[in-house]
Amino acid sequence: MEEESLNINPTNSLLGFGGFAEIIIPAALPKNYTWSVPAHLLEAVKPGCRVEVNLGKSKKYAGIVKQLHNDKPEFFETKDILNVLDAEPVIFEEQLKLWEWIASYYMCSEGEVMAAALPAHFKLSSETILVYNEEYGDEFSALDHDEYIVAEALLIKKELNLAEVQQVLDSSHVYPVINRLIQKKVCFVWESLKQTYTPKKETYVLLNPAYDSEEKLSDLLNNWTKAPKQMELLLSYLHLIKTEGEVVKSALLKKSGASEAQLKGLVEKKILWTEKRIIDRIKYLPKNVQIDFELSAAQQKAFTEVKEQLQVKAVCLLHGVTSSGKTNIYIKLIEEYIKQGKQVLYMLPEIALTSQVIRRLQKHFGGYIGIYHSKFSQNERVEIWNKVKNGELRVILGARSSVFLPYQNLGLIICDEEHDSSFKQQEPAPRYNGRDAAIYFASLFNAKTLLGSGTPSVESYYNATSGKYGMVELMQRYGDLKLPPIEMIDLRKIMQKDRSKIMLSPQLVEAVNEVIARNRQVILFQNRRGYSPYQICSVCSWIPQCKYCDVSLTFHKLSNKLVCHYCGTTYPPVHTCAACGSDKFLQRNFGTEKIEEQLQETFPDAKVARMDIDTVKGKNAHDILIQQFEQKRIDILVGTQMVVKGLDFDNVDLVGILDADGLLHFADFRVNERAFQLIEQVSGRAGRKEETGKVLVQTSQPQHPLLQVVQQHDYKAMYAEELKKRKEFFYPPFSRLIHLTFKHKIKEVVERAAHNYTDAMKLKYGQYLVGPAEPVVGRIRNQYLVELLVKLPRDGKTINQCKKDLLEQVAILHQNKSFRSVTIVADVDAV
């Protein structure tokens, strides 16, 4: 609702009343709270602006105004908005609609969506301030030493923030003292909202305009007598201004080897000036569009078909086999939208992918493009946010959170590798799917969405074949290369002395040697990180487990620690069995760290690197590793899923999947779809230029039906088989899933709560409920888990009603004292 549509009663305005505002605050409130707008703020309060509000006695928030209205809340007295923080809205109406849709669809609050959507610096920090209580007086004899010191400081200054109290007491542990002072009514607490974004400033050096003419400058230099260091500094300045156009103080001092004092001397002589300027934290290239390639005949045909489909459908699926050149089609589309003055969002599932794609896009679109993901600092995120909002950035490349940016004129969303489960947020709420949120968000702008994948999700392919989405197929690899042959290595025919799992089969070792001898590269894939996923006592079979989760601990050799991959707790290595005291342990199975060690032993002359979450922790770590591999400074790259997702390497001739069995044995209805996607995506990294390449798959079940389909690269056969089973067992795309998890530290309590809840829901939805049941891992972070699955028909009315009933039943369950502390997490469209 727009501000102009308010009909404010003139009498109310005279009394200082200006209507009401529904405001979203970054907290998990089931519904948005309403505040009253004081008359003096009415002009300033607009939807999308941040305002300062009080909730409860002293809790302060920076909230976002959702809408203004005249409906006085019936059951509570409203508080006034304290302050308006923005002259202009920080988000647009479309963002507010997206937040509302995500909250409604994914069964969470708009406050939780706001907390995920806004950079932290927009949410402000609530800083505690102690205010002196004048009524207490100045008689401090009843106070102890620390209380006395703080009270004295408060008497003088009238208010102190937390940092000042810590300074006064010379200690960081000040809470007990503050609590005692509040209880004795010496002071009270006031929460002050502090904006934490600070623009980055740089000092620039300028020449006094009096020396702009060649003549005056020559005169100055020719008659220079003293201070040779200052002369050197001035000459360095003149060189930099010629080559760079602008001179930054830090660069000038570095080039000239001069000191701050010598620069100060020139400033005092009024030869040079200095001035501080606000600068961008992220460097951008000049804005230009430069497309220097032609599409192949197959790509051109697909490009034309995509444009035709997007004329008639809001969403189109581009099913292009790996290495068919989908990115070239995206680049051509982006070019068209930039020329129309529109913005484009290019979404990728993994931050790892952005570094390689950004280099390609920057080559074509220069400074029109920006990146947005969680590895950026909060200050950098605010700057990108503002550049998108004012239309300066036309193309954004980002992970799922980039859907929350304030686009001004969105024309197209490209969702690449759309099948990837990384598009789904797991913890905390909102547990949204970036791909599905993007499709809804695009509809708010009448924009188009292009989904791209070599192995589309069953749901997207179903939507495309049933006519809901448009579909274009690109089944020819670029350069007409064949898809790499996939060979199965039967591990049953190879015996290990200790019967442990085989890491590198003789066939794989031979193939790696042959490829390295030709100066080509190898990628090896294993979906487990760490050194050894578990160790077992050879005498009594005891396995070290996490104290807080029902899982075995993974040994990480580099850090020499046992790590729980569920809660992150680390433990020292175990040398003796806790059950029988034996010191004989067997390492079972293998992770990427152990493979890396084995590769270094087996191929001592090869350069080996590992790519998993443990090795790529910094902002640029992915990029550095990928560039080293591109530059052939690495011969063998071993990694987890990160190595398979859309990366494009010219020189890879061999891809090895070390443990295909591990991909086929998950208790999940999507297990075959996921395994097909992973193996097909991994194999797609081989032979992308000139040569076909080869894929070797180590397995003890070479006859597994899925592996037979993968060998033929037959997506449609996998899809047909999956669809048949899903229809039979009523799984998506024929149903909608809502997955509920009950959590509590006492097992009996969580079990009773889950059964109590299920019994109440059975009356209306009995036929759609599966469970409650204990999951495979029944305890995580010391919380026992019970799961309930709701399988609903694809009927909007039933689904919406069921979501309301589920949330209402949560509220009813929490009325019961015994279950008040049971946490219930709803995951809609769980993956």
Short mmCIF file of N, CA and C in Angstrom, two decimals, residues 22 33 76 207 285 334 371 407 482 486 520 623 707 751 788:
data_model
loop_
_atom_site.label_atom_id
_atom_site.label_comp_id
_atom_site.label_asym_id
_atom_site.label_seq_id
_atom_site.Cartn_x
_atom_site.Cartn_y
_atom_site.Cartn_z
N GLU A 22 2.73 -1.61 9.70
CA GLU A 22 3.12 -3.02 9.92
C GLU A 22 4.60 -3.10 9.62
N TYR A 33 4.35 -7.31 13.77
CA TYR A 33 3.82 -6.45 14.82
C TYR A 33 3.44 -5.09 14.22
N PHE A 76 -4.11 -4.84 21.59
CA PHE A 76 -2.97 -4.28 22.32
C PHE A 76 -2.79 -2.81 21.95
N LEU A 207 48.10 17.79 -6.89
CA LEU A 207 49.05 18.89 -7.09
C LEU A 207 48.29 20.21 -6.96
N LEU A 285 35.86 -3.32 -13.37
CA LEU A 285 36.47 -3.04 -14.68
C LEU A 285 35.65 -1.97 -15.40
N ILE A 334 22.45 -12.66 -22.09
CA ILE A 334 22.76 -11.53 -21.20
C ILE A 334 23.02 -10.28 -22.03
N ILE A 371 29.69 -9.74 -8.25
CA ILE A 371 29.47 -11.05 -7.60
C ILE A 371 28.89 -10.81 -6.21
N TYR A 407 16.82 -5.59 -6.95
CA TYR A 407 16.88 -5.30 -8.39
C TYR A 407 15.86 -4.23 -8.74
N LYS A 482 32.61 -36.57 -28.56
CA LYS A 482 31.73 -37.60 -27.98
C LYS A 482 31.80 -37.51 -26.46
N ILE A 486 32.44 -44.63 -20.17
CA ILE A 486 32.52 -44.92 -18.73
C ILE A 486 32.80 -46.41 -18.56
N ARG A 520 48.88 -34.74 -19.49
CA ARG A 520 47.47 -34.36 -19.32
C ARG A 520 47.11 -34.46 -17.84
N ASP A 623 39.40 -19.94 -5.93
CA ASP A 623 39.89 -19.35 -7.17
C ASP A 623 41.36 -19.69 -7.39
N LEU A 707 24.00 -47.96 -12.70
CA LEU A 707 25.31 -47.85 -13.34
C LEU A 707 25.25 -48.23 -14.81
N GLU A 751 9.87 -38.23 21.81
CA GLU A 751 9.04 -39.30 21.23
C GLU A 751 7.57 -39.09 21.56
N LEU A 788 8.71 -36.70 11.03
CA LEU A 788 7.37 -36.99 10.51
C LEU A 788 7.32 -36.44 9.09
#
